[in-house]
PDB file of C-alpha atoms in Angstrom:
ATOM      1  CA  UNK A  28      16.002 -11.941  14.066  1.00  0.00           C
ATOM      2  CA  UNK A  29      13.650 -10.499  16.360  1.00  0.00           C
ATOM      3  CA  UNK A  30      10.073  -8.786  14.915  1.00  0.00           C
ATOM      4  CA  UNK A  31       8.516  -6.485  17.347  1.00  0.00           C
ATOM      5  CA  UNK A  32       5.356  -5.511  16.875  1.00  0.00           C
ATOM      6  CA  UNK A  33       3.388  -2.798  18.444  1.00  0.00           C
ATOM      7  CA  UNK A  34      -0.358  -2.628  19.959  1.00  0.00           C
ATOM      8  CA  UNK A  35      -1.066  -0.166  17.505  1.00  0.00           C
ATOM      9  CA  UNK A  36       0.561  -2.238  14.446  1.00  0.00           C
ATOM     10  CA  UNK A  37      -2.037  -4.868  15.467  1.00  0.00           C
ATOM     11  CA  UNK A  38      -4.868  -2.793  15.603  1.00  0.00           C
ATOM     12  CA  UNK A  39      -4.312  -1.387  12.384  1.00  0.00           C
ATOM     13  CA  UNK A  40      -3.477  -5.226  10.671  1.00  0.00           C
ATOM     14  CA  UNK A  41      -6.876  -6.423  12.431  1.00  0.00           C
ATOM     15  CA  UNK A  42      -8.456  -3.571  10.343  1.00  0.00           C
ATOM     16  CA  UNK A  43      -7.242  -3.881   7.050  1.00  0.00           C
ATOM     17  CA  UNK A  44     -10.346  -4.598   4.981  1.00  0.00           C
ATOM     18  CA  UNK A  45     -11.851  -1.330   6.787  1.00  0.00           C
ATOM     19  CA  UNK A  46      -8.561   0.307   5.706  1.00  0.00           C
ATOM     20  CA  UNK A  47      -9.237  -0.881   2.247  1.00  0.00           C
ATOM     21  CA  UNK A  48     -13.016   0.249   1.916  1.00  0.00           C
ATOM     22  CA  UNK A  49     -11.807   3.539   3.083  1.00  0.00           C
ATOM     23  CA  UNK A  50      -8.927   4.060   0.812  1.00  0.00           C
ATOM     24  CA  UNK A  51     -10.800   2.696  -2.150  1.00  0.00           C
ATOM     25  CA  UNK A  52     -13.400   5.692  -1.399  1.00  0.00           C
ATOM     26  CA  UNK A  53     -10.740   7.961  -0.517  1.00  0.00           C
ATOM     27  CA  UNK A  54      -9.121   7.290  -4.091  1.00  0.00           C
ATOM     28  CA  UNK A  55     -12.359   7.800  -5.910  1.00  0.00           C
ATOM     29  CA  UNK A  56     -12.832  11.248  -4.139  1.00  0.00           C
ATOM     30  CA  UNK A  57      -9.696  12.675  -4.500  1.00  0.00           C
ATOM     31  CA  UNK A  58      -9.372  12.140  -8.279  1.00  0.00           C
ATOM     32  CA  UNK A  59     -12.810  13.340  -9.026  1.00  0.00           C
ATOM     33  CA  UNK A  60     -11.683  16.606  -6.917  1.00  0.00           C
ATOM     34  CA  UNK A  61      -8.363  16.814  -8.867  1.00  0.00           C
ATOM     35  CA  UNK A  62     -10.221  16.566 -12.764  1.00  0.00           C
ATOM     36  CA  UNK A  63     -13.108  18.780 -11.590  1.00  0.00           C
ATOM     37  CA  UNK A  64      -9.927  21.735 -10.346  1.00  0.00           C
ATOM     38  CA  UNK A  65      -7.273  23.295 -12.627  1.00  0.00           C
ATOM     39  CA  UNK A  66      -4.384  22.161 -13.790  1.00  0.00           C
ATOM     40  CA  UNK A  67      -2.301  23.805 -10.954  1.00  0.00           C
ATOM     41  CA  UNK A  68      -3.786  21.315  -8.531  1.00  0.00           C
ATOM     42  CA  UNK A  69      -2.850  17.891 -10.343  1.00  0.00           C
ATOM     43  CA  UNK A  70       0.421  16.130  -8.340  1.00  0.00           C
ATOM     44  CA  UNK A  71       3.445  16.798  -9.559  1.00  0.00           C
ATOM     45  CA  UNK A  72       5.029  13.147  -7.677  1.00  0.00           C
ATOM     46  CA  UNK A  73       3.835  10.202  -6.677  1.00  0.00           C
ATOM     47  CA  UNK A  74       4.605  11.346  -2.845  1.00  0.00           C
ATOM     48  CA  UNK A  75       2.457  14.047  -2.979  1.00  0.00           C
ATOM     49  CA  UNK A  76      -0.810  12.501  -4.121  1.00  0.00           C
ATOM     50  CA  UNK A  77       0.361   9.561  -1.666  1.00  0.00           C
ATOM     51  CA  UNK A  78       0.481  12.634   1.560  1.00  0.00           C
ATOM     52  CA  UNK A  79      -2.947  13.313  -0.032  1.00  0.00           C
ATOM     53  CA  UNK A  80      -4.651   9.870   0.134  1.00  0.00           C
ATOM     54  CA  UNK A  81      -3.070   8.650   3.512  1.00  0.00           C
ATOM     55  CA  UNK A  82      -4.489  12.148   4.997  1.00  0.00           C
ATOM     56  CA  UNK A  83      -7.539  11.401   3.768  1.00  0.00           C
ATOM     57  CA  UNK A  84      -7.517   7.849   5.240  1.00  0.00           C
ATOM     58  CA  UNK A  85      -6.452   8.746   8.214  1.00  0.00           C
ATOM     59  CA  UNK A  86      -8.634  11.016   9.177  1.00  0.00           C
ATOM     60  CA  UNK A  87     -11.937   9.379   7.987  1.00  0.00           C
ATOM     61  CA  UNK A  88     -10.135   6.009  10.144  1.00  0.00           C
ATOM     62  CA  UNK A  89      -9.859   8.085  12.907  1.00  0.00           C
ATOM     63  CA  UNK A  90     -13.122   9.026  13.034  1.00  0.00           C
ATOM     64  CA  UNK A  91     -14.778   5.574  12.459  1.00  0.00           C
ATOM     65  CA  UNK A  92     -12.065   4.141  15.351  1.00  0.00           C
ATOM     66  CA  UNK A  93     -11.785   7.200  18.173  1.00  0.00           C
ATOM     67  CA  UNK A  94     -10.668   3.965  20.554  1.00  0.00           C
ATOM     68  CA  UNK A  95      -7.385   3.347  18.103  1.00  0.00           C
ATOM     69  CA  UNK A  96      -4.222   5.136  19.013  1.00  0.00           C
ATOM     70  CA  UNK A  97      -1.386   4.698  16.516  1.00  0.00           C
ATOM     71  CA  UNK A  98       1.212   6.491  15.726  1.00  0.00           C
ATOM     72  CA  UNK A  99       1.340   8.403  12.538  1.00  0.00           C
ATOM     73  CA  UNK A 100       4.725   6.284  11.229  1.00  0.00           C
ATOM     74  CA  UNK A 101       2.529   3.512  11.895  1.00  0.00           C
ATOM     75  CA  UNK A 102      -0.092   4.060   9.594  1.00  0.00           C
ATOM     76  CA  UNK A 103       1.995   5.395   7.083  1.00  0.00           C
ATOM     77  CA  UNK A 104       4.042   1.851   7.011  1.00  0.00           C
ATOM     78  CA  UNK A 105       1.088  -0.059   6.483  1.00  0.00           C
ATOM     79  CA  UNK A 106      -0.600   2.142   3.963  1.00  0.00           C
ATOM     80  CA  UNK A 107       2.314   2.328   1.994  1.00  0.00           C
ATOM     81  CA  UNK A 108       3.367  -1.269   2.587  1.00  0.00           C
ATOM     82  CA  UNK A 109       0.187  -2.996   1.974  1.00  0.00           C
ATOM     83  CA  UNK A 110      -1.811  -0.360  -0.397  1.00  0.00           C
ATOM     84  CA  UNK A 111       1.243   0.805  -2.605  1.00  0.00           C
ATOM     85  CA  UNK A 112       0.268  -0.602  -5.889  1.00  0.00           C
ATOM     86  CA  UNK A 113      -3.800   1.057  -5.307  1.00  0.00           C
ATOM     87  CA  UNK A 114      -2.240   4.227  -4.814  1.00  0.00           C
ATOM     88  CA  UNK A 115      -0.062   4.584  -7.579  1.00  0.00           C
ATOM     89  CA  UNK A 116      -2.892   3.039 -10.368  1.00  0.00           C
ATOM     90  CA  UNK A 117      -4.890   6.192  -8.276  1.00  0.00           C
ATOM     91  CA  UNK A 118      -1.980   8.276  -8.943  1.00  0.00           C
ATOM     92  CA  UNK A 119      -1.664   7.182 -12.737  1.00  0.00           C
ATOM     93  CA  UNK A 120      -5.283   8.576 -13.245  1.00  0.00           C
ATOM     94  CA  UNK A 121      -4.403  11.811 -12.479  1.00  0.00           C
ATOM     95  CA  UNK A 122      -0.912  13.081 -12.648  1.00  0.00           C
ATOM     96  CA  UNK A 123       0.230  15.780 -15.016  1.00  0.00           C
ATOM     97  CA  UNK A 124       0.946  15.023 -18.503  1.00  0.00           C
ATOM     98  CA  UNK A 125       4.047  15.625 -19.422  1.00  0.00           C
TER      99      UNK A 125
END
């Protein structure tokens, strides 16, 4: 079997400790902005708060790398692929009670 691998794929790989730093910061921020807002803005899923986080890495990433095209399925494979198990113990902070 055949793996292809895009430019953009490698670009992000080469940058995943960056990637890390960021999302580790991005985490941080986004629950302190959820407990500090009602109750109406806590995640109802798992997907949602992930949208939220990868949005927010994404866009700081994009500003620290204007030089780095990739496409936007790209990212979100690697994010969810390599960061997964960050996001949901970021997710488990914060999601409604039930």
């Amino acid at each position: 079997m055949k793996i292809i691998i895009t430019e953009s794929q490698i670009a992000l790989l080469r940058r995943l400790t960056e990637l890390e730093q960021i999302l580790d910061t991005s985490i941080k921020e986004l629950n302190k902005d959820i407990m500090n807002s009602g109750p109406g803005n806590k995640p109802d899923n798992f997907g949602v708060y992930e949208g939220w986080v990868t949005n927010r890495i994404e866009w700081s990433f994009e500003d620290n790398n204007p030089d780095i095209k990739f496409t936007k399925h790209d990212f979100l494979m690697l994010m969810s692929g390599q960061f997964n198990n960050k996001i949901r113990k970021g997710f488990d902070k914060v999601k409604k009670k039930r």
